[in-house]
């Protein structure tokens, strides 16, 4: 088997992976591994932007307050302080580097999104922030001879001996070649899992592989019940959907129901700009009570040229569905968008497995609590990406183990069709029974349904699609079990059988292989 040695092995090609690879390259050799290509990631698809308190009337303290308020009592204050303070510094560095944020004569153009008390959302090419920032860092890493990029490469197992990670096994999912990577620093930056749900704003590659990898290697997984639903994802009868950025509401769009009534005004003083959990669940209830399939965003009172310019991606994409957003109502409904929980890390990206780190959406640093504030996620990628590398670089030159069983995986192409069909089935179960509003009955049914699927599938050892399916089942179960365990409604986790917040449940839910879920008190 081809064997590589690197000082840092980074799994994931979104902003957390790219930024960490760029920063790590100052200290040693870097492998950047992605199961797809660098233009497919949640970061690439991010529209709204990156939040940072850089405005004249703003302050990291205000950004801190807004993040804590959105997080519904579950944020780790120290992590949030780092996010907002170091976030400001990282953004100023990105501006100096020349990342192409949209500018005004006074400096970066700053947008507004739900839950923010100030305009602090930097954006690029209007509503293509993720794409522009990812393209910028892709250009940098592709020209850096300290970084070797492995695309279409699926990591299927971490090498962990005596609680220490020293590398991984991977396969090229096109030509079936197997690889061994040895490194004293393995960094998982593999993104989220919202692609497990049938209605999602994520690429279909967002299936939580990083979570399954870490879990199987003995890492602690935190707060998987908190899947954040974006309130406004385009609705079409075919099921096709794409994100309609919260920034559209930030520029003055209204949410109306079938009768043209602005229902958010009676539900929250911030109306359309209330925190995301409030807007998403209010839309869900409006849809349920009316029997309609969607609500609408109304923009026809706004300056049409400004809207076309600021939201050119959304404008053009909606036109493909016959909707001119400057004139017509945009049909929208919530969709799974962001995995708030993930691999539990400390403030330096370290997991409970030595040599194993995590950053970006796949990590649970404690910054988002029970409900992520809009546009804090790309910020988290760069702030905790840097901290992770700073912690990891002290391990360079540590010896890696040579005492492990070699592993190969093979790809049975004929299994792909089964995999896709079962993935679709699981996605429908997750959406209908583990969606925006859950209860014990729906969650237990979902668990039974998924175990039933698992019992019928003929899993083959060391086969690629069998492995992918067992990971998908594993991650779905982690979400369901955490959702069953949290018997309250808080932030992104809403239970109709426990409709209120329970002040005695201010804890994290930790899951670990072969153990019952545990409650971890907040460190504040
Ligand atoms: C959006 O543009 O609404 C998404 C921003 C985010 O999820 O943070």
PDB file of N, CA and C in Angstrom, residues 154-195:
ATOM      1  N   UNK A 154     -11.417   9.101   0.172  1.00  0.00           N
ATOM      2  CA  UNK A 154     -12.317   8.876   1.313  1.00  0.00           C
ATOM      3  C   UNK A 154     -11.536   8.232   2.456  1.00  0.00           C
ATOM      4  N   UNK A 155     -11.562   8.889   3.593  1.00  0.00           N
ATOM      5  CA  UNK A 155     -10.871   8.332   4.764  1.00  0.00           C
ATOM      6  C   UNK A 155     -11.832   7.367   5.445  1.00  0.00           C
ATOM      7  N   UNK A 156     -11.428   6.123   5.599  1.00  0.00           N
ATOM      8  CA  UNK A 156     -12.375   5.173   6.183  1.00  0.00           C
ATOM      9  C   UNK A 156     -12.009   4.697   7.576  1.00  0.00           C
ATOM     10  N   UNK A 157     -10.810   4.962   8.036  1.00  0.00           N
ATOM     11  CA  UNK A 157     -10.489   4.554   9.412  1.00  0.00           C
ATOM     12  C   UNK A 157      -9.295   5.330   9.944  1.00  0.00           C
ATOM     13  N   UNK A 158      -9.393   5.718  11.215  1.00  0.00           N
ATOM     14  CA  UNK A 158      -8.248   6.354  11.869  1.00  0.00           C
ATOM     15  C   UNK A 158      -7.452   5.279  12.585  1.00  0.00           C
ATOM     16  N   UNK A 159      -6.158   5.472  12.647  1.00  0.00           N
ATOM     17  CA  UNK A 159      -5.310   4.516  13.381  1.00  0.00           C
ATOM     18  C   UNK A 159      -5.144   5.054  14.798  1.00  0.00           C
ATOM     19  N   UNK A 160      -5.734   4.353  15.753  1.00  0.00           N
ATOM     20  CA  UNK A 160      -5.649   4.794  17.148  1.00  0.00           C
ATOM     21  C   UNK A 160      -5.152   3.632  17.996  1.00  0.00           C
ATOM     22  N   UNK A 161      -4.071   3.846  18.682  1.00  0.00           N
ATOM     23  CA  UNK A 161      -3.516   2.845  19.600  1.00  0.00           C
ATOM     24  C   UNK A 161      -3.301   3.513  20.949  1.00  0.00           C
ATOM     25  N   UNK A 162      -3.758   2.883  22.005  1.00  0.00           N
ATOM     26  CA  UNK A 162      -3.601   3.422  23.365  1.00  0.00           C
ATOM     27  C   UNK A 162      -4.037   4.886  23.468  1.00  0.00           C
ATOM     28  N   UNK A 163      -5.184   5.189  22.880  1.00  0.00           N
ATOM     29  CA  UNK A 163      -5.731   6.546  22.985  1.00  0.00           C
ATOM     30  C   UNK A 163      -4.978   7.592  22.196  1.00  0.00           C
ATOM     31  N   UNK A 164      -4.136   7.150  21.239  1.00  0.00           N
ATOM     32  CA  UNK A 164      -3.361   8.133  20.463  1.00  0.00           C
ATOM     33  C   UNK A 164      -3.555   7.854  18.977  1.00  0.00           C
ATOM     34  N   UNK A 165      -3.861   8.910  18.237  1.00  0.00           N
ATOM     35  CA  UNK A 165      -4.071   8.765  16.794  1.00  0.00           C
ATOM     36  C   UNK A 165      -2.746   9.018  16.077  1.00  0.00           C
ATOM     37  N   UNK A 166      -2.410   8.152  15.149  1.00  0.00           N
ATOM     38  CA  UNK A 166      -1.140   8.389  14.459  1.00  0.00           C
ATOM     39  C   UNK A 166      -1.266   8.214  12.947  1.00  0.00           C
ATOM     40  N   UNK A 167      -2.485   8.330  12.450  1.00  0.00           N
ATOM     41  CA  UNK A 167      -2.629   8.277  11.000  1.00  0.00           C
ATOM     42  C   UNK A 167      -3.982   7.743  10.594  1.00  0.00           C
ATOM     43  N   UNK A 168      -4.075   7.365   9.334  1.00  0.00           N
ATOM     44  CA  UNK A 168      -5.382   6.919   8.831  1.00  0.00           C
ATOM     45  C   UNK A 168      -5.231   6.110   7.551  1.00  0.00           C
ATOM     46  N   UNK A 169      -6.313   5.405   7.245  1.00  0.00           N
ATOM     47  CA  UNK A 169      -6.409   4.670   5.982  1.00  0.00           C
ATOM     48  C   UNK A 169      -7.415   5.385   5.082  1.00  0.00           C
ATOM     49  N   UNK A 170      -7.108   5.449   3.791  1.00  0.00           N
ATOM     50  CA  UNK A 170      -8.006   6.127   2.856  1.00  0.00           C
ATOM     51  C   UNK A 170      -7.997   5.387   1.526  1.00  0.00           C
ATOM     52  N   UNK A 171      -9.035   5.664   0.734  1.00  0.00           N
ATOM     53  CA  UNK A 171      -9.106   5.041  -0.587  1.00  0.00           C
ATOM     54  C   UNK A 171      -9.487   6.110  -1.609  1.00  0.00           C
ATOM     55  N   UNK A 172      -8.885   6.037  -2.777  1.00  0.00           N
ATOM     56  CA  UNK A 172      -9.314   6.920  -3.860  1.00  0.00           C
ATOM     57  C   UNK A 172     -10.615   6.338  -4.412  1.00  0.00           C
ATOM     58  N   UNK A 173     -11.705   7.114  -4.309  1.00  0.00           N
ATOM     59  CA  UNK A 173     -12.997   6.527  -4.648  1.00  0.00           C
ATOM     60  C   UNK A 173     -13.275   6.512  -6.146  1.00  0.00           C
ATOM     61  N   UNK A 174     -12.283   6.833  -6.952  1.00  0.00           N
ATOM     62  CA  UNK A 174     -12.446   6.688  -8.404  1.00  0.00           C
ATOM     63  C   UNK A 174     -11.629   5.504  -8.908  1.00  0.00           C
ATOM     64  N   UNK A 175     -10.325   5.457  -8.510  1.00  0.00           N
ATOM     65  CA  UNK A 175      -9.520   4.352  -9.055  1.00  0.00           C
ATOM     66  C   UNK A 175      -9.273   3.232  -8.035  1.00  0.00           C
ATOM     67  N   UNK A 176      -9.883   3.364  -6.831  1.00  0.00           N
ATOM     68  CA  UNK A 176      -9.836   2.282  -5.862  1.00  0.00           C
ATOM     69  C   UNK A 176      -8.468   2.066  -5.209  1.00  0.00           C
ATOM     70  N   UNK A 177      -7.548   3.000  -5.395  1.00  0.00           N
ATOM     71  CA  UNK A 177      -6.225   2.801  -4.777  1.00  0.00           C
ATOM     72  C   UNK A 177      -6.298   3.101  -3.269  1.00  0.00           C
ATOM     73  N   UNK A 178      -5.709   2.226  -2.466  1.00  0.00           N
ATOM     74  CA  UNK A 178      -5.700   2.421  -1.012  1.00  0.00           C
ATOM     75  C   UNK A 178      -4.411   3.104  -0.564  1.00  0.00           C
ATOM     76  N   UNK A 179      -4.531   3.946   0.483  1.00  0.00           N
ATOM     77  CA  UNK A 179      -3.372   4.663   1.015  1.00  0.00           C
ATOM     78  C   UNK A 179      -3.299   4.550   2.532  1.00  0.00           C
ATOM     79  N   UNK A 180      -2.070   4.647   3.008  1.00  0.00           N
ATOM     80  CA  UNK A 180      -1.845   4.786   4.448  1.00  0.00           C
ATOM     81  C   UNK A 180      -1.179   6.144   4.660  1.00  0.00           C
ATOM     82  N   UNK A 181      -1.750   6.956   5.549  1.00  0.00           N
ATOM     83  CA  UNK A 181      -1.141   8.243   5.908  1.00  0.00           C
ATOM     84  C   UNK A 181      -0.682   8.144   7.355  1.00  0.00           C
ATOM     85  N   UNK A 182       0.586   8.431   7.600  1.00  0.00           N
ATOM     86  CA  UNK A 182       1.076   8.468   8.983  1.00  0.00           C
ATOM     87  C   UNK A 182       1.323   9.920   9.373  1.00  0.00           C
ATOM     88  N   UNK A 183       0.878  10.277  10.557  1.00  0.00           N
ATOM     89  CA  UNK A 183       1.087  11.646  11.021  1.00  0.00           C
ATOM     90  C   UNK A 183       0.798  11.717  12.510  1.00  0.00           C
ATOM     91  N   UNK A 184       1.524  12.592  13.214  1.00  0.00           N
ATOM     92  CA  UNK A 184       1.205  12.766  14.639  1.00  0.00           C
ATOM     93  C   UNK A 184       0.091  13.795  14.818  1.00  0.00           C
ATOM     94  N   UNK A 185      -0.395  14.383  13.715  1.00  0.00           N
ATOM     95  CA  UNK A 185      -1.491  15.347  13.805  1.00  0.00           C
ATOM     96  C   UNK A 185      -2.537  15.054  12.746  1.00  0.00           C
ATOM     97  N   UNK A 186      -3.668  14.511  13.162  1.00  0.00           N
ATOM     98  CA  UNK A 186      -4.779  14.301  12.225  1.00  0.00           C
ATOM     99  C   UNK A 186      -5.871  15.301  12.593  1.00  0.00           C
ATOM    100  N   UNK A 187      -6.271  16.101  11.617  1.00  0.00           N
ATOM    101  CA  UNK A 187      -7.245  17.174  11.875  1.00  0.00           C
ATOM    102  C   UNK A 187      -8.491  16.920  11.043  1.00  0.00           C
ATOM    103  N   UNK A 188      -9.608  16.693  11.726  1.00  0.00           N
ATOM    104  CA  UNK A 188     -10.862  16.469  10.987  1.00  0.00           C
ATOM    105  C   UNK A 188     -11.555  17.820  10.801  1.00  0.00           C
ATOM    106  N   UNK A 189     -11.761  18.171   9.546  1.00  0.00           N
ATOM    107  CA  UNK A 189     -12.456  19.429   9.207  1.00  0.00           C
ATOM    108  C   UNK A 189     -13.482  19.088   8.124  1.00  0.00           C
ATOM    109  N   UNK A 190     -14.200  17.973   8.364  1.00  0.00           N
ATOM    110  CA  UNK A 190     -14.979  17.352   7.287  1.00  0.00           C
ATOM    111  C   UNK A 190     -16.417  17.844   7.171  1.00  0.00           C
ATOM    112  N   UNK A 191     -16.787  18.930   7.882  1.00  0.00           N
ATOM    113  CA  UNK A 191     -18.108  19.531   7.694  1.00  0.00           C
ATOM    114  C   UNK A 191     -19.219  18.798   8.411  1.00  0.00           C
ATOM    115  N   UNK A 192     -20.461  19.135   8.034  1.00  0.00           N
ATOM    116  CA  UNK A 192     -21.620  18.724   8.807  1.00  0.00           C
ATOM    117  C   UNK A 192     -22.336  17.489   8.303  1.00  0.00           C
ATOM    118  N   UNK A 193     -23.614  17.378   8.723  1.00  0.00           N
ATOM    119  CA  UNK A 193     -24.382  16.168   8.420  1.00  0.00           C
ATOM    120  C   UNK A 193     -25.812  16.486   7.971  1.00  0.00           C
ATOM    121  N   UNK A 194     -26.075  17.753   7.619  1.00  0.00           N
ATOM    122  CA  UNK A 194     -27.467  18.088   7.288  1.00  0.00           C
ATOM    123  C   UNK A 194     -27.929  17.449   5.985  1.00  0.00           C
ATOM    124  N   UNK A 195     -26.980  16.936   5.191  1.00  0.00           N
ATOM    125  CA  UNK A 195     -27.338  16.212   3.971  1.00  0.00           C
ATOM    126  C   UNK A 195     -28.006  14.874   4.271  1.00  0.00           C
TER     127      UNK A 195
END
